[in-house]
JSON list of C-alpha atoms in Angstrom, two decimals:
[
{"chain": "A", "resi": 8, "resn": "MET", "atom": "CA", "xyz": [16.66, 0.75, 9.89]},
{"chain": "A", "resi": 9, "resn": "SER", "atom": "CA", "xyz": [18.66, 3.87, 10.58]},
{"chain": "A", "resi": 10, "resn": "GLU", "atom": "CA", "xyz": [17.01, 7.22, 11.15]},
{"chain": "A", "resi": 11, "resn": "SER", "atom": "CA", "xyz": [16.56, 9.28, 8.02]},
{"chain": "A", "resi": 12, "resn": "THR", "atom": "CA", "xyz": [14.31, 11.97, 6.60]},
{"chain": "A", "resi": 13, "resn": "GLU", "atom": "CA", "xyz": [15.30, 11.33, 2.99]},
{"chain": "A", "resi": 14, "resn": "HIS", "atom": "CA", "xyz": [12.64, 10.38, 0.45]},
{"chain": "A", "resi": 15, "resn": "PRO", "atom": "CA", "xyz": [12.43, 6.60, -0.12]},
{"chain": "A", "resi": 16, "resn": "GLU", "atom": "CA", "xyz": [14.50, 5.19, -2.96]},
{"chain": "A", "resi": 17, "resn": "PRO", "atom": "CA", "xyz": [12.86, 4.30, -6.30]},
{"chain": "A", "resi": 18, "resn": "ILE", "atom": "CA", "xyz": [11.51, 0.88, -7.19]},
{"chain": "A", "resi": 19, "resn": "GLY", "atom": "CA", "xyz": [13.63, -1.88, -5.75]},
{"chain": "A", "resi": 20, "resn": "THR", "atom": "CA", "xyz": [14.53, -5.51, -5.84]},
{"chain": "A", "resi": 21, "resn": "PHE", "atom": "CA", "xyz": [11.26, -7.14, -4.80]},
{"chain": "A", "resi": 22, "resn": "LEU", "atom": "CA", "xyz": [9.14, -5.50, -7.47]},
{"chain": "A", "resi": 23, "resn": "GLU", "atom": "CA", "xyz": [11.80, -5.99, -10.12]},
{"chain": "A", "resi": 24, "resn": "GLU", "atom": "CA", "xyz": [12.05, -9.65, -9.15]},
{"chain": "A", "resi": 25, "resn": "PHE", "atom": "CA", "xyz": [8.29, -10.06, -9.47]},
{"chain": "A", "resi": 26, "resn": "PHE", "atom": "CA", "xyz": [8.24, -8.93, -13.11]},
{"chain": "A", "resi": 27, "resn": "ASP", "atom": "CA", "xyz": [11.60, -10.37, -14.25]},
{"chain": "A", "resi": 28, "resn": "PRO", "atom": "CA", "xyz": [10.61, -14.06, -14.69]},
{"chain": "A", "resi": 29, "resn": "TYR", "atom": "CA", "xyz": [7.88, -13.37, -17.25]},
{"chain": "A", "resi": 30, "resn": "GLU", "atom": "CA", "xyz": [9.36, -14.17, -20.64]},
{"chain": "A", "resi": 31, "resn": "GLY", "atom": "CA", "xyz": [8.93, -11.51, -23.28]},
{"chain": "A", "resi": 32, "resn": "PHE", "atom": "CA", "xyz": [7.65, -8.94, -20.82]},
{"chain": "A", "resi": 33, "resn": "SER", "atom": "CA", "xyz": [9.72, -5.86, -20.00]},
{"chain": "A", "resi": 34, "resn": "SER", "atom": "CA", "xyz": [8.43, -3.79, -17.10]},
{"chain": "A", "resi": 35, "resn": "GLN", "atom": "CA", "xyz": [8.68, -0.01, -17.13]},
{"chain": "A", "resi": 36, "resn": "PRO", "atom": "CA", "xyz": [9.93, 1.11, -13.68]},
{"chain": "A", "resi": 37, "resn": "THR", "atom": "CA", "xyz": [8.55, 4.63, -14.08]},
{"chain": "A", "resi": 38, "resn": "GLN", "atom": "CA", "xyz": [4.99, 3.37, -14.51]},
{"chain": "A", "resi": 39, "resn": "PRO", "atom": "CA", "xyz": [2.53, 2.59, -11.67]},
{"chain": "A", "resi": 40, "resn": "ILE", "atom": "CA", "xyz": [2.80, -0.94, -10.32]},
{"chain": "A", "resi": 41, "resn": "LEU", "atom": "CA", "xyz": [-0.80, -1.92, -11.04]},
{"chain": "A", "resi": 42, "resn": "SER", "atom": "CA", "xyz": [-0.65, -0.46, -14.54]},
{"chain": "A", "resi": 43, "resn": "GLU", "atom": "CA", "xyz": [2.34, -2.68, -15.21]},
{"chain": "A", "resi": 44, "resn": "PHE", "atom": "CA", "xyz": [0.54, -5.64, -13.67]},
{"chain": "A", "resi": 45, "resn": "ASN", "atom": "CA", "xyz": [-2.46, -5.06, -15.95]},
{"chain": "A", "resi": 46, "resn": "ARG", "atom": "CA", "xyz": [-0.11, -4.84, -18.92]},
{"chain": "A", "resi": 47, "resn": "LEU", "atom": "CA", "xyz": [1.45, -8.14, -17.82]},
{"chain": "A", "resi": 48, "resn": "CYS", "atom": "CA", "xyz": [-2.02, -9.71, -17.69]},
{"chain": "A", "resi": 49, "resn": "ASP", "atom": "CA", "xyz": [-2.71, -8.51, -21.24]},
{"chain": "A", "resi": 50, "resn": "HIS", "atom": "CA", "xyz": [0.69, -9.83, -22.34]},
{"chain": "A", "resi": 51, "resn": "ASN", "atom": "CA", "xyz": [-0.10, -13.27, -20.94]},
{"chain": "A", "resi": 52, "resn": "GLY", "atom": "CA", "xyz": [-3.75, -13.28, -22.01]},
{"chain": "A", "resi": 53, "resn": "TRP", "atom": "CA", "xyz": [-5.03, -13.62, -18.45]},
{"chain": "A", "resi": 54, "resn": "GLU", "atom": "CA", "xyz": [-8.73, -12.90, -18.05]},
{"chain": "A", "resi": 55, "resn": "LYS", "atom": "CA", "xyz": [-10.16, -11.39, -14.86]},
{"chain": "A", "resi": 56, "resn": "ASN", "atom": "CA", "xyz": [-10.90, -14.70, -13.13]},
{"chain": "A", "resi": 57, "resn": "ASP", "atom": "CA", "xyz": [-7.95, -16.63, -14.54]},
{"chain": "A", "resi": 58, "resn": "PRO", "atom": "CA", "xyz": [-6.27, -18.64, -11.73]},
{"chain": "A", "resi": 59, "resn": "GLU", "atom": "CA", "xyz": [-2.84, -17.62, -13.02]},
{"chain": "A", "resi": 60, "resn": "ARG", "atom": "CA", "xyz": [-3.83, -13.96, -12.77]},
{"chain": "A", "resi": 61, "resn": "THR", "atom": "CA", "xyz": [-5.08, -14.49, -9.21]},
{"chain": "A", "resi": 62, "resn": "GLN", "atom": "CA", "xyz": [-1.85, -16.22, -8.21]},
{"chain": "A", "resi": 63, "resn": "ALA", "atom": "CA", "xyz": [0.24, -13.50, -9.84]},
{"chain": "A", "resi": 64, "resn": "ARG", "atom": "CA", "xyz": [-1.74, -10.77, -8.05]},
{"chain": "A", "resi": 65, "resn": "SER", "atom": "CA", "xyz": [-1.06, -12.52, -4.75]},
{"chain": "A", "resi": 66, "resn": "ARG", "atom": "CA", "xyz": [2.67, -12.65, -5.50]},
{"chain": "A", "resi": 67, "resn": "LEU", "atom": "CA", "xyz": [2.57, -8.98, -6.47]},
{"chain": "A", "resi": 68, "resn": "GLN", "atom": "CA", "xyz": [0.98, -8.15, -3.11]},
{"chain": "A", "resi": 69, "resn": "ASP", "atom": "CA", "xyz": [3.83, -10.01, -1.39]},
{"chain": "A", "resi": 70, "resn": "ALA", "atom": "CA", "xyz": [6.34, -8.02, -3.43]},
{"chain": "A", "resi": 71, "resn": "VAL", "atom": "CA", "xyz": [4.65, -4.73, -2.50]},
{"chain": "A", "resi": 72, "resn": "ALA", "atom": "CA", "xyz": [4.74, -5.65, 1.19]},
{"chain": "A", "resi": 73, "resn": "ASN", "atom": "CA", "xyz": [8.40, -6.64, 1.05]},
{"chain": "A", "resi": 74, "resn": "GLN", "atom": "CA", "xyz": [9.20, -3.45, -0.83]},
{"chain": "A", "resi": 75, "resn": "PHE", "atom": "CA", "xyz": [7.41, -1.37, 1.82]},
{"chain": "A", "resi": 76, "resn": "ASN", "atom": "CA", "xyz": [9.21, -3.24, 4.59]},
{"chain": "A", "resi": 77, "resn": "THR", "atom": "CA", "xyz": [12.58, -2.64, 2.93]},
{"chain": "A", "resi": 78, "resn": "VAL", "atom": "CA", "xyz": [11.99, 1.08, 2.33]},
{"chain": "A", "resi": 79, "resn": "PHE", "atom": "CA", "xyz": [10.25, 2.03, 5.57]},
{"chain": "A", "resi": 80, "resn": "GLY", "atom": "CA", "xyz": [10.93, -0.80, 8.00]},
{"chain": "A", "resi": 81, "resn": "THR", "atom": "CA", "xyz": [8.68, -2.98, 10.16]},
{"chain": "A", "resi": 82, "resn": "ASP", "atom": "CA", "xyz": [9.58, -2.14, 13.76]},
{"chain": "A", "resi": 83, "resn": "MET", "atom": "CA", "xyz": [6.96, 0.02, 15.49]},
{"chain": "A", "resi": 84, "resn": "ASP", "atom": "CA", "xyz": [9.60, 1.13, 18.01]},
{"chain": "A", "resi": 85, "resn": "ASP", "atom": "CA", "xyz": [12.15, 2.22, 15.39]},
{"chain": "A", "resi": 86, "resn": "LEU", "atom": "CA", "xyz": [12.20, 6.03, 15.27]},
{"chain": "A", "resi": 87, "resn": "GLY", "atom": "CA", "xyz": [14.16, 6.01, 12.01]},
{"chain": "A", "resi": 88, "resn": "ALA", "atom": "CA", "xyz": [11.49, 3.87, 10.34]},
{"chain": "A", "resi": 89, "resn": "TRP", "atom": "CA", "xyz": [8.76, 6.21, 11.56]},
{"chain": "A", "resi": 90, "resn": "HIS", "atom": "CA", "xyz": [10.71, 9.23, 10.32]},
{"chain": "A", "resi": 91, "resn": "LYS", "atom": "CA", "xyz": [10.94, 7.76, 6.83]},
{"chain": "A", "resi": 92, "resn": "LEU", "atom": "CA", "xyz": [7.22, 7.04, 6.80]},
{"chain": "A", "resi": 93, "resn": "CYS", "atom": "CA", "xyz": [6.26, 10.45, 8.22]},
{"chain": "A", "resi": 94, "resn": "THR", "atom": "CA", "xyz": [8.44, 12.18, 5.64]},
{"chain": "A", "resi": 95, "resn": "ALA", "atom": "CA", "xyz": [6.82, 10.22, 2.80]},
{"chain": "A", "resi": 96, "resn": "LEU", "atom": "CA", "xyz": [3.39, 11.17, 4.20]},
{"chain": "A", "resi": 97, "resn": "LYS", "atom": "CA", "xyz": [4.34, 14.88, 4.23]},
{"chain": "A", "resi": 98, "resn": "ILE", "atom": "CA", "xyz": [4.00, 15.13, 8.01]},
{"chain": "A", "resi": 99, "resn": "ASP", "atom": "CA", "xyz": [5.77, 18.32, 9.05]},
{"chain": "A", "resi": 100, "resn": "PRO", "atom": "CA", "xyz": [7.32, 18.73, 11.50]},
{"chain": "A", "resi": 101, "resn": "VAL", "atom": "CA", "xyz": [8.29, 15.08, 11.90]},
{"chain": "A", "resi": 102, "resn": "PRO", "atom": "CA", "xyz": [7.54, 13.98, 15.49]},
{"chain": "A", "resi": 103, "resn": "ASP", "atom": "CA", "xyz": [10.47, 13.12, 17.73]},
{"chain": "A", "resi": 104, "resn": "THR", "atom": "CA", "xyz": [9.25, 9.88, 19.33]},
{"chain": "A", "resi": 105, "resn": "PRO", "atom": "CA", "xyz": [7.66, 6.67, 17.97]},
{"chain": "A", "resi": 106, "resn": "ALA", "atom": "CA", "xyz": [4.53, 7.31, 20.04]},
{"chain": "A", "resi": 107, "resn": "LYS", "atom": "CA", "xyz": [4.09, 10.80, 18.58]},
{"chain": "A", "resi": 108, "resn": "CYS", "atom": "CA", "xyz": [4.73, 9.47, 15.07]},
{"chain": "A", "resi": 109, "resn": "ARG", "atom": "CA", "xyz": [2.09, 6.83, 15.63]},
{"chain": "A", "resi": 110, "resn": "ARG", "atom": "CA", "xyz": [-0.44, 9.47, 16.64]},
{"chain": "A", "resi": 111, "resn": "ALA", "atom": "CA", "xyz": [0.44, 11.60, 13.60]},
{"chain": "A", "resi": 112, "resn": "VAL", "atom": "CA", "xyz": [0.08, 8.68, 11.16]},
{"chain": "A", "resi": 113, "resn": "LYS", "atom": "CA", "xyz": [-3.07, 7.30, 12.77]},
{"chain": "A", "resi": 114, "resn": "ASN", "atom": "CA", "xyz": [-5.37, 9.60, 10.85]},
{"chain": "A", "resi": 115, "resn": "VAL", "atom": "CA", "xyz": [-3.51, 9.79, 7.56]},
{"chain": "A", "resi": 116, "resn": "PHE", "atom": "CA", "xyz": [-5.33, 8.20, 4.63]},
{"chain": "A", "resi": 117, "resn": "VAL", "atom": "CA", "xyz": [-3.26, 7.12, 1.63]},
{"chain": "A", "resi": 118, "resn": "ASN", "atom": "CA", "xyz": [-3.39, 4.25, -0.83]},
{"chain": "A", "resi": 119, "resn": "ILE", "atom": "CA", "xyz": [-0.48, 1.83, -0.33]},
{"chain": "A", "resi": 120, "resn": "TYR", "atom": "CA", "xyz": [0.09, 1.33, -4.05]},
{"chain": "A", "resi": 121, "resn": "ASP", "atom": "CA", "xyz": [0.27, 5.08, -4.64]},
{"chain": "A", "resi": 122, "resn": "LEU", "atom": "CA", "xyz": [2.75, 5.47, -1.79]},
{"chain": "A", "resi": 123, "resn": "ILE", "atom": "CA", "xyz": [5.03, 2.76, -3.19]},
{"chain": "A", "resi": 124, "resn": "ASP", "atom": "CA", "xyz": [4.63, 4.17, -6.72]},
{"chain": "A", "resi": 125, "resn": "GLU", "atom": "CA", "xyz": [5.62, 7.73, -5.87]},
{"chain": "A", "resi": 126, "resn": "PRO", "atom": "CA", "xyz": [9.44, 7.42, -6.02]},
{"chain": "A", "resi": 127, "resn": "GLN", "atom": "CA", "xyz": [9.41, 5.95, -9.53]},
{"chain": "A", "resi": 128, "resn": "THR", "atom": "CA", "xyz": [6.43, 7.74, -11.08]},
{"chain": "A", "resi": 129, "resn": "GLN", "atom": "CA", "xyz": [7.20, 11.09, -9.42]},
{"chain": "A", "resi": 130, "resn": "VAL", "atom": "CA", "xyz": [3.46, 11.50, -8.91]},
{"chain": "A", "resi": 131, "resn": "PRO", "atom": "CA", "xyz": [2.76, 12.47, -5.29]},
{"chain": "A", "resi": 132, "resn": "ALA", "atom": "CA", "xyz": [0.58, 10.00, -3.44]},
{"chain": "A", "resi": 133, "resn": "LYS", "atom": "CA", "xyz": [-2.73, 11.70, -2.68]},
{"chain": "A", "resi": 134, "resn": "LEU", "atom": "CA", "xyz": [-3.49, 12.20, 1.00]},
{"chain": "A", "resi": 135, "resn": "PHE", "atom": "CA", "xyz": [-7.22, 11.95, 1.57]},
{"chain": "A", "resi": 136, "resn": "ASP", "atom": "CA", "xyz": [-9.26, 13.87, 4.10]},
{"chain": "A", "resi": 137, "resn": "SER", "atom": "CA", "xyz": [-11.11, 10.85, 5.43]},
{"chain": "A", "resi": 138, "resn": "GLU", "atom": "CA", "xyz": [-11.33, 7.09, 5.45]},
{"chain": "A", "resi": 139, "resn": "VAL", "atom": "CA", "xyz": [-14.52, 7.38, 3.38]},
{"chain": "A", "resi": 140, "resn": "ALA", "atom": "CA", "xyz": [-12.73, 9.41, 0.69]},
{"chain": "A", "resi": 141, "resn": "LEU", "atom": "CA", "xyz": [-9.89, 6.86, 0.54]},
{"chain": "A", "resi": 142, "resn": "SER", "atom": "CA", "xyz": [-12.45, 4.06, 0.33]},
{"chain": "A", "resi": 143, "resn": "GLU", "atom": "CA", "xyz": [-14.22, 5.72, -2.61]},
{"chain": "A", "resi": 144, "resn": "TYR", "atom": "CA", "xyz": [-10.93, 6.22, -4.44]},
{"chain": "A", "resi": 145, "resn": "THR", "atom": "CA", "xyz": [-9.78, 2.65, -3.82]},
{"chain": "A", "resi": 146, "resn": "LYS", "atom": "CA", "xyz": [-13.06, 1.18, -5.02]},
{"chain": "A", "resi": 147, "resn": "ARG", "atom": "CA", "xyz": [-13.03, 3.38, -8.11]},
{"chain": "A", "resi": 148, "resn": "THR", "atom": "CA", "xyz": [-9.45, 2.50, -9.08]},
{"chain": "A", "resi": 149, "resn": "GLY", "atom": "CA", "xyz": [-9.40, -1.11, -7.88]},
{"chain": "A", "resi": 150, "resn": "LYS", "atom": "CA", "xyz": [-6.23, -0.48, -5.84]},
{"chain": "A", "resi": 151, "resn": "TYR", "atom": "CA", "xyz": [-7.19, -2.86, -3.05]},
{"chain": "A", "resi": 152, "resn": "TYR", "atom": "CA", "xyz": [-4.62, -4.35, -0.72]},
{"chain": "A", "resi": 153, "resn": "PRO", "atom": "CA", "xyz": [-5.44, -7.27, 1.64]},
{"chain": "A", "resi": 154, "resn": "ARG", "atom": "CA", "xyz": [-4.91, -6.53, 5.32]},
{"chain": "A", "resi": 155, "resn": "ASP", "atom": "CA", "xyz": [-4.06, -10.17, 6.02]},
{"chain": "A", "resi": 156, "resn": "ASN", "atom": "CA", "xyz": [-1.06, -10.42, 3.69]},
{"chain": "A", "resi": 157, "resn": "VAL", "atom": "CA", "xyz": [1.53, -12.43, 5.60]},
{"chain": "A", "resi": 158, "resn": "CYS", "atom": "CA", "xyz": [4.45, -10.37, 4.29]},
{"chain": "A", "resi": 159, "resn": "ALA", "atom": "CA", "xyz": [3.12, -7.03, 5.55]},
{"chain": "A", "resi": 160, "resn": "GLY", "atom": "CA", "xyz": [5.09, -5.71, 8.52]},
{"chain": "A", "resi": 161, "resn": "ASN", "atom": "CA", "xyz": [3.57, -3.95, 11.51]},
{"chain": "A", "resi": 162, "resn": "LEU", "atom": "CA", "xyz": [4.35, -0.49, 10.17]},
{"chain": "A", "resi": 163, "resn": "MET", "atom": "CA", "xyz": [2.57, -1.20, 6.90]},
{"chain": "A", "resi": 164, "resn": "LYS", "atom": "CA", "xyz": [-0.42, -2.76, 8.67]},
{"chain": "A", "resi": 165, "resn": "PHE", "atom": "CA", "xyz": [-0.71, 0.36, 10.82]},
{"chain": "A", "resi": 166, "resn": "LEU", "atom": "CA", "xyz": [-1.19, 2.41, 7.65]},
{"chain": "A", "resi": 167, "resn": "LEU", "atom": "CA", "xyz": [-3.88, 0.18, 6.13]},
{"chain": "A", "resi": 168, "resn": "ARG", "atom": "CA", "xyz": [-7.46, 1.39, 6.40]},
{"chain": "A", "resi": 169, "resn": "ARG", "atom": "CA", "xyz": [-10.95, -0.08, 6.20]},
{"chain": "A", "resi": 170, "resn": "ILE", "atom": "CA", "xyz": [-12.11, 0.14, 2.61]},
{"chain": "A", "resi": 171, "resn": "LEU", "atom": "CA", "xyz": [-15.37, -1.79, 2.22]},
{"chain": "A", "resi": 172, "resn": "SER", "atom": "CA", "xyz": [-16.68, -0.56, 5.56]},
{"chain": "A", "resi": 173, "resn": "PRO", "atom": "CA", "xyz": [-15.04, 2.84, 6.20]},
{"chain": "A", "resi": 174, "resn": "ASP", "atom": "CA", "xyz": [-15.70, 4.70, 9.44]},
{"chain": "A", "resi": 175, "resn": "PRO", "atom": "CA", "xyz": [-17.39, 8.02, 8.58]},
{"chain": "A", "resi": 176, "resn": "GLU", "atom": "CA", "xyz": [-15.97, 9.48, 11.80]},
{"chain": "A", "resi": 177, "resn": "ARG", "atom": "CA", "xyz": [-12.37, 8.90, 10.81]},
{"chain": "A", "resi": 178, "resn": "ARG", "atom": "CA", "xyz": [-11.01, 12.07, 9.30]},
{"chain": "A", "resi": 179, "resn": "ARG", "atom": "CA", "xyz": [-7.56, 13.52, 8.87]},
{"chain": "A", "resi": 180, "resn": "GLY", "atom": "CA", "xyz": [-6.47, 15.09, 12.13]},
{"chain": "A", "resi": 181, "resn": "GLY", "atom": "CA", "xyz": [-9.64, 13.84, 13.80]},
{"chain": "A", "resi": 182, "resn": "GLY", "atom": "CA", "xyz": [-10.84, 10.93, 15.84]},
{"chain": "A", "resi": 183, "resn": "GLY", "atom": "CA", "xyz": [-12.99, 7.99, 14.98]},
{"chain": "A", "resi": 184, "resn": "GLY", "atom": "CA", "xyz": [-13.08, 4.37, 15.89]},
{"chain": "A", "resi": 185, "resn": "GLY", "atom": "CA", "xyz": [-10.08, 2.14, 16.29]},
{"chain": "A", "resi": 186, "resn": "GLY", "atom": "CA", "xyz": [-6.35, 2.71, 16.21]},
{"chain": "A", "resi": 187, "resn": "GLY", "atom": "CA", "xyz": [-4.10, 2.39, 13.22]},
{"chain": "A", "resi": 188, "resn": "GLY", "atom": "CA", "xyz": [-6.07, 0.92, 10.36]},
{"chain": "A", "resi": 189, "resn": "GLY", "atom": "CA", "xyz": [-8.99, -0.16, 12.51]},
{"chain": "A", "resi": 190, "resn": "GLY", "atom": "CA", "xyz": [-10.62, -3.54, 12.19]},
{"chain": "A", "resi": 191, "resn": "ALA", "atom": "CA", "xyz": [-12.16, -5.07, 9.13]},
{"chain": "A", "resi": 192, "resn": "GLY", "atom": "CA", "xyz": [-15.89, -4.69, 8.60]},
{"chain": "A", "resi": 193, "resn": "GLY", "atom": "CA", "xyz": [-18.17, -7.00, 10.49]},
{"chain": "A", "resi": 194, "resn": "GLY", "atom": "CA", "xyz": [-19.96, -9.98, 9.11]},
{"chain": "A", "resi": 195, "resn": "GLY", "atom": "CA", "xyz": [-18.72, -13.17, 7.57]},
{"chain": "A", "resi": 196, "resn": "GLY", "atom": "CA", "xyz": [-19.76, -15.87, 5.16]},
{"chain": "A", "resi": 197, "resn": "ALA", "atom": "CA", "xyz": [-19.20, -15.18, 1.48]},
{"chain": "A", "resi": 198, "resn": "ASN", "atom": "CA", "xyz": [-18.33, -11.54, 2.11]},
{"chain": "A", "resi": 199, "resn": "ARG", "atom": "CA", "xyz": [-15.65, -12.23, 4.70]},
{"chain": "A", "resi": 200, "resn": "ARG", "atom": "CA", "xyz": [-12.72, -12.19, 2.29]},
{"chain": "A", "resi": 201, "resn": "LYS", "atom": "CA", "xyz": [-13.89, -8.97, 0.65]},
{"chain": "A", "resi": 202, "resn": "ARG", "atom": "CA", "xyz": [-14.19, -7.26, 4.02]},
{"chain": "A", "resi": 203, "resn": "ARG", "atom": "CA", "xyz": [-10.51, -7.86, 4.63]},
{"chain": "A", "resi": 204, "resn": "MET", "atom": "CA", "xyz": [-9.48, -5.60, 1.83]},
{"chain": "A", "resi": 205, "resn": "ARG", "atom": "CA", "xyz": [-7.90, -2.25, 2.57]},
{"chain": "A", "resi": 206, "resn": "GLY", "atom": "CA", "xyz": [-6.21, 0.52, 0.61]}
]
């Protein structure tokens, strides 16, 4: 992806293609993605634990990842991709090397859905002061994103954070455990899948 400091383009092909096949449903591109998804669920009569709703949510997550990859890129060594991401995250001045960009983004806390929504809703994605604050927001709004989505590129994964087990030491501009998004919370068994969720 070529170097650029322009704001990402509005909603694109992958998200449009997700909503298009549903007969009788017309998505509103200026509305938040998850709001439109919830409206789709109401349109189709899908209850919370309906298998069709679960499958659709998984496809939506794929579409969000592909949209992110298209807008920002996937290559951790691509300075242009980093510049687009840093610009979207309001990092100023934008660092001049991938390594410096990586350090700048490391302790930025933003919800992925809000970041993807911003170009079409014109509502700035909130930048949180800590991983704990992002976790609280994500839990409250239900805007979870799975860290193990196969479509997510390396750049997107670097931005994902621990949500169910946030590190209280990770603050904006500060330190804390782990690089990038850090690891998922410990433990396993029935809670393993939940612990993979990030914002």
